[in-house]
Short mmCIF file of C-alpha atoms and ligand atoms in Angstrom, two decimals:
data_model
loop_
_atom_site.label_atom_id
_atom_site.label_comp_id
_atom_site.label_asym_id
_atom_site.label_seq_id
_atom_site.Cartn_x
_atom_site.Cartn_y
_atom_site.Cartn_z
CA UNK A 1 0.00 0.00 0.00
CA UNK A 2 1.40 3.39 -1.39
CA UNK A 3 1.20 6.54 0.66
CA UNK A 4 -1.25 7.84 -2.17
CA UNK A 5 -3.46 4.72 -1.60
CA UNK A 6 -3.73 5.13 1.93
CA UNK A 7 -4.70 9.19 1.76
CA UNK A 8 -7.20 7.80 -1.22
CA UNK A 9 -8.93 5.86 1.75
CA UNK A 10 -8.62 8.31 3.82
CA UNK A 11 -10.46 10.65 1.45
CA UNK A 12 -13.12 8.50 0.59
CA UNK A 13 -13.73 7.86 4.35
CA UNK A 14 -14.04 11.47 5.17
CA UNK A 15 -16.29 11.62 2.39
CA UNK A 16 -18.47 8.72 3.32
CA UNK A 17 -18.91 10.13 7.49
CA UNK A 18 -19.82 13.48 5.92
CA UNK A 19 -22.35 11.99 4.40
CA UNK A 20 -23.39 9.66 7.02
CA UNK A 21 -23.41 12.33 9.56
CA UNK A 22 -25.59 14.47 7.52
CA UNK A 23 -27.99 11.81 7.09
CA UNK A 24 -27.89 10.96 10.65
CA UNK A 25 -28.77 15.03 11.38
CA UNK A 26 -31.34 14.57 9.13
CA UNK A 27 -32.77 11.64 10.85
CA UNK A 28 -32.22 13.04 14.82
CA UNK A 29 -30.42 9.79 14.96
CA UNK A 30 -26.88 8.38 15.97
CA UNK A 31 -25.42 6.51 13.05
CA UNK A 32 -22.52 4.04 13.46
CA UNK A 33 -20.16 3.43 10.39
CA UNK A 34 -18.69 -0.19 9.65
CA UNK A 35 -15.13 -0.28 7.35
CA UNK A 36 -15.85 -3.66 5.40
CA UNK A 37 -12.33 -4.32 4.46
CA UNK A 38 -12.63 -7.78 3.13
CA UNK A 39 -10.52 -8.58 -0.07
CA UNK A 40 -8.29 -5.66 1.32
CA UNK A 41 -4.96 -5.66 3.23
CA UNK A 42 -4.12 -5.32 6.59
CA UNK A 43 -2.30 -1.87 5.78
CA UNK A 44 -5.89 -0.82 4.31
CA UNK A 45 -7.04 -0.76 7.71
CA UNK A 46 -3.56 0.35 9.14
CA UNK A 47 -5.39 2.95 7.07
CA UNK A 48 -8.58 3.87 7.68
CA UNK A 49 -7.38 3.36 11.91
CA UNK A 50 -5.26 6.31 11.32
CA UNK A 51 -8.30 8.55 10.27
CA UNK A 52 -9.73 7.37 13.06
CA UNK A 53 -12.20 4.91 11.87
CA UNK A 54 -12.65 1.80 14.69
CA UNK A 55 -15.55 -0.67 13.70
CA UNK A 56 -14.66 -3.17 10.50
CA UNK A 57 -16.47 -5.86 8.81
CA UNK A 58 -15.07 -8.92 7.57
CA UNK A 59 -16.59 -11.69 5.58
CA UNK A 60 -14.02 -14.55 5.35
CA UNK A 61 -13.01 -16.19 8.60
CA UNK A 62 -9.78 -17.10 7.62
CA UNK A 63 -8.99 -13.82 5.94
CA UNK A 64 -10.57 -11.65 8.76
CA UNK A 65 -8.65 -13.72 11.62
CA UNK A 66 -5.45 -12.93 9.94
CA UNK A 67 -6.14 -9.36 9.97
CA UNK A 68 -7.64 -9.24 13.50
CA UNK A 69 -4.06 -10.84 14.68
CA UNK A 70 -1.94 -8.12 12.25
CA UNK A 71 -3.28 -5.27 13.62
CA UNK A 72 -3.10 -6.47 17.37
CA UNK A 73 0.29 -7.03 16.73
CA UNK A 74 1.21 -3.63 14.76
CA UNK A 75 -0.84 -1.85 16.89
CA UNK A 76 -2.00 -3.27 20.27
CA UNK A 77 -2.85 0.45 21.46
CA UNK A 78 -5.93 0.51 19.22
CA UNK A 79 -9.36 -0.05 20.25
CA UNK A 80 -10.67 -1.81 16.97
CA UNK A 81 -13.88 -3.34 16.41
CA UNK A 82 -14.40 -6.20 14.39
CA UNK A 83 -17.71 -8.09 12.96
CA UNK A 84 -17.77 -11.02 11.20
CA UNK A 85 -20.28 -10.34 8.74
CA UNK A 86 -20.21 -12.94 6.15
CA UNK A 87 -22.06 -16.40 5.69
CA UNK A 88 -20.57 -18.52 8.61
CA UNK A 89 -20.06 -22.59 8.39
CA UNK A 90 -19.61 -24.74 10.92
CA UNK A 91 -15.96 -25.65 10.89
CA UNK A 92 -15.04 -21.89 11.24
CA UNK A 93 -17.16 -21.00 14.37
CA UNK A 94 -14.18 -21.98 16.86
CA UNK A 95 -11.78 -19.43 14.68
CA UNK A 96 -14.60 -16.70 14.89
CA UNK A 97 -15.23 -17.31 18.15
CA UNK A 98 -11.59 -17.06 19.10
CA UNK A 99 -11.02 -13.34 17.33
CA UNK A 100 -14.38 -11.36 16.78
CA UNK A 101 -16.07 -9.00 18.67
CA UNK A 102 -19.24 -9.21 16.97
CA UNK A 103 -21.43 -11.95 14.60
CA UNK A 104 -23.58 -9.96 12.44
CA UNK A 105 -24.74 -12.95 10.12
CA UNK A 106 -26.34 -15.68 12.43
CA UNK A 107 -29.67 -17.43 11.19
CA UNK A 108 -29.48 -20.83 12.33
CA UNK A 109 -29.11 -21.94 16.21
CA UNK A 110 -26.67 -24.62 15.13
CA UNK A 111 -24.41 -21.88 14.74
CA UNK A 112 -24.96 -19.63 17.36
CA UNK A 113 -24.73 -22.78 19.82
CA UNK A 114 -21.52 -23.42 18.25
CA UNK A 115 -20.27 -19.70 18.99
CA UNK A 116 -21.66 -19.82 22.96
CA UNK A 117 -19.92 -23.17 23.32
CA UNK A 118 -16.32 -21.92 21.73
CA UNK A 119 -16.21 -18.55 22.85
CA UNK A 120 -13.45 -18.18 25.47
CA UNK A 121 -14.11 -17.52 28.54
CA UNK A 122 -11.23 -14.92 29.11
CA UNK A 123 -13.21 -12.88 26.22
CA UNK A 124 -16.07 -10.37 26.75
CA UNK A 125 -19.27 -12.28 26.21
CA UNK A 126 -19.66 -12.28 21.63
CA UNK A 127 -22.12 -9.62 20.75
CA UNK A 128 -24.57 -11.36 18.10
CA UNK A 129 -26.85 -9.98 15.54
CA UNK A 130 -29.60 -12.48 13.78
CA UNK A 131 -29.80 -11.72 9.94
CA UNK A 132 -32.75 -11.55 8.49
CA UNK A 133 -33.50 -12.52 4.80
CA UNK A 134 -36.08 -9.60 4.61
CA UNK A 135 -37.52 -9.35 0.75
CA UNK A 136 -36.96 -13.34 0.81
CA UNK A 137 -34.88 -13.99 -1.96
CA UNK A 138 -34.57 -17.82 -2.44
CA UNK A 139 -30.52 -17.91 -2.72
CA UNK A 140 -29.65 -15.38 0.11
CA UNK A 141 -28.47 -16.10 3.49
CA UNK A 142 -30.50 -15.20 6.75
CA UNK A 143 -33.46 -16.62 7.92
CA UNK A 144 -36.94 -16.13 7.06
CA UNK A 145 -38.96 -13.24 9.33
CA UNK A 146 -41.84 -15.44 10.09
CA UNK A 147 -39.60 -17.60 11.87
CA UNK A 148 -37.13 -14.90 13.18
CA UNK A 149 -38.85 -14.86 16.90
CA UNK A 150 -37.84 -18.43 17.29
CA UNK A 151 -34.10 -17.99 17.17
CA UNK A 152 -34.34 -14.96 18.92
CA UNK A 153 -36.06 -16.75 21.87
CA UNK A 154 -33.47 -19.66 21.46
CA UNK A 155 -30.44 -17.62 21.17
CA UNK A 156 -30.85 -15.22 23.52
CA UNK A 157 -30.56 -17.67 25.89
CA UNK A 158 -27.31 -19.04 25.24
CA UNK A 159 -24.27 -18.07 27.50
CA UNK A 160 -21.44 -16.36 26.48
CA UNK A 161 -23.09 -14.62 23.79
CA UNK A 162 -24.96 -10.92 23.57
CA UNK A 163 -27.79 -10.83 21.95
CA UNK A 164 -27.59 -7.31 20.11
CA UNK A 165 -29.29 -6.65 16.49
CA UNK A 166 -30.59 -7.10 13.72
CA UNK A 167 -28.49 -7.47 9.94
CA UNK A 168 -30.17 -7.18 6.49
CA UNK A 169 -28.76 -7.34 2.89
CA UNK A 170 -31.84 -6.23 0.65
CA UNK A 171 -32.05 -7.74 -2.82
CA UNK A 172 -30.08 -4.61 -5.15
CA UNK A 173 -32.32 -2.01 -6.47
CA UNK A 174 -31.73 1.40 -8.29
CA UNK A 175 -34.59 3.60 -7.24
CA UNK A 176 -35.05 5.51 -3.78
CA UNK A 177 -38.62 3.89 -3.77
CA UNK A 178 -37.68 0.56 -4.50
CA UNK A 179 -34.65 0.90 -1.74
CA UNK A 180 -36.85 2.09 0.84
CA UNK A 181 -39.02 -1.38 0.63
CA UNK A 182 -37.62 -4.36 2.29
CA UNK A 183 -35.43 -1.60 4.65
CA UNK A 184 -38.62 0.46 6.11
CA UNK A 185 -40.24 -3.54 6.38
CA UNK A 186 -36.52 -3.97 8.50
CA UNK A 187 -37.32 -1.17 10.78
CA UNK A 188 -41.20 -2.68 11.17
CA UNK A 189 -39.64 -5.58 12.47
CA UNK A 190 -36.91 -4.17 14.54
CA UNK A 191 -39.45 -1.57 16.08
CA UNK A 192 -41.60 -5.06 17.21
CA UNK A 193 -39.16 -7.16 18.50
CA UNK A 194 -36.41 -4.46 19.83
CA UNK A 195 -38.05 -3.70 23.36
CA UNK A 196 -38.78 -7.52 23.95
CA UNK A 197 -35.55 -8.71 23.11
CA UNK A 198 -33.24 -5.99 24.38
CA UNK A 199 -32.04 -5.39 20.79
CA UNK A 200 -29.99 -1.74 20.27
CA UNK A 201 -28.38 -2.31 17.14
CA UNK A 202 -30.52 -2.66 13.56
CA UNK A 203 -27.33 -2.98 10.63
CA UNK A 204 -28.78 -2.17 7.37
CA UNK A 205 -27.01 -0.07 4.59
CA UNK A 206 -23.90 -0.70 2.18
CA UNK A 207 -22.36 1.94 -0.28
CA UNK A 208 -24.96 2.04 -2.31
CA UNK A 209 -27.90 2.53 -0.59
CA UNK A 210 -26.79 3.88 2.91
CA UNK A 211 -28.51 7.09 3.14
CA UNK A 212 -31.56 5.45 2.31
CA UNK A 213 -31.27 3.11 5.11
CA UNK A 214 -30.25 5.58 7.56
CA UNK A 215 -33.51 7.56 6.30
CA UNK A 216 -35.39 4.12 7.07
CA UNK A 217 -33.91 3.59 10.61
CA UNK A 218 -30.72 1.70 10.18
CA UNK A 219 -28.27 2.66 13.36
CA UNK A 220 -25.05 1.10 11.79
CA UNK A 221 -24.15 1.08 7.97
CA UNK A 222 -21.72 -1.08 6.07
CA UNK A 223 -19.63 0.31 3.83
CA UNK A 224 -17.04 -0.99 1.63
CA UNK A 225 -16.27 0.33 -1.73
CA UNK A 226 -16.90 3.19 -0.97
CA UNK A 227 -14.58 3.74 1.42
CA UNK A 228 -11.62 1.23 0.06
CA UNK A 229 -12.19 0.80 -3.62
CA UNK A 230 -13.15 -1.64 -6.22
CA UNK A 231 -12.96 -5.57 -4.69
CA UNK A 232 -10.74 -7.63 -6.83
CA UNK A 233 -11.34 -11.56 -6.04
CA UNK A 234 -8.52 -13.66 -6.60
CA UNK A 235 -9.50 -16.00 -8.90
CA UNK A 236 -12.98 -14.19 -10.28
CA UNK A 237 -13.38 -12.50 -13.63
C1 PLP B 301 -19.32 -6.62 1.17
C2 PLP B 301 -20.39 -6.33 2.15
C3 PLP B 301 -20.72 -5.01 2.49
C4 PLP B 301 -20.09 -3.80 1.83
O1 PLP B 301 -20.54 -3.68 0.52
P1 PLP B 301 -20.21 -2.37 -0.35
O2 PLP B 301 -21.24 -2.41 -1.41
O3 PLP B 301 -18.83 -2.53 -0.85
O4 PLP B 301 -20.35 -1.20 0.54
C5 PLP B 301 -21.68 -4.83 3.47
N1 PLP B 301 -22.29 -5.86 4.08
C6 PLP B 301 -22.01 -7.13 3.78
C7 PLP B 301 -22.72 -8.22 4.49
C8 PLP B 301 -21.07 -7.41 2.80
O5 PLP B 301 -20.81 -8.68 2.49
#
């Protein structure tokens, strides 16, 4: 990573919390900004850290782990955040366990009993956010919100773990209107279940849409691109 790279994410970051922070003012609400930094390097966030930026969002366990350890090591003085937001399979629940601070992406108990059972007990108890597949897209991850109330009731009673939030990835859409759907249904649901369940935390919102979903009632946004670029996946057209 070139000095110019690093003040290139450090300009699109300033760019992006304007932004946010506007929309938040507009909204009378507090609005907290993720870095998703997967597919980028460990100097990326070196990065970002030095503009001050502490929550990130990784989506590869193997990937993010590495990066959690790096930036211990290179700088054990910050306070970094990290959420493991991506699809999460069995066999990497101990390694998630072992370095995050947050799951974003649970929707199935097998996995958050996985996470109670592996998280260390020398760690702060693993904040955990359910995601919900919201406009019910067949291939997506998260589960379904007529049976959302279920896991809620099973996970939240799991040691170890904090039950926190809710996470949604709407389907893509272009229009303001079209947007606004499945995130203003989000907020329906959060609004329901929130006071019941002790919930504080509703993620919705990635670069493209995350003034919409701020306008909806998202308290945390996701934001990758455009804070760190393009993606580039090894191996991916
Ligand atoms: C990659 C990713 C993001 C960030 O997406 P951008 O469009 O680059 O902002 C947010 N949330 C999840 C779950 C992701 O996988």
């Amino acid at each position: 990573m070139t000095e110019v790279q690093a003040a290139d994410i450090q300009g699109r970051l300033a760019a992006v919390r304007q932004a946010l922070d506007a929309a938040a003012d507009r909204a009378g609400r507090r609005v907290e900004l993720m870095a998703v930094s997967k597919t980028f390097p460990a100097e990326a966030v070196e990065a970002a850290a030095a503009a001050g930026q502490r929550i990130f969002g990784e989506n590869y366990a193997q990937e993010g782990c590495a990066k959690i350890e790096a930036l211990r090591a290179a700088h054990p003085e910050l306070p970094l955040v990290w959420h493991f937001i991506g699809p999460l399979q069995s066999n990497k629940t101990r390694m998630v366990a072992e370095h995050f601070d947050w799951v974003d992406s649970v929707d199935r108990l097998k996995i958050a009993e996985r996470l109670s059972s592996q998280r260390p007990e020398t760690m702060p108890d693993l904040n955990i956010m359910i995601e919900v597949n919201i406009d019910g897209e067949a291939s997506k991850s998260g589960v379904a919100p007529g049976a959302l109330e279920e896991l809620l009731e099973a996970v939240r009673g799991l040691p170890r773990l904090k039950l926190r939030g809710l996470m949604t990835i709407p389907a893509p859409a272009q229009t303001h209107d079209e947007q606004m759907k499945p995130l203003a249904a989000m907020r329906a649901l959060f609004d329901r279940l929130a006071p019941r369940y002790g919930l504080d935390v509703l993620s919705m919102g990635m670069s493209a849409d995350m003034l919409t979903a701020v306008e909806a009632g998202s308290t945390m946004v996701r934001v990758g691109s455009a804070i760190f670029g393009p993606r580039h996946y090894p191996g991916r057209a």
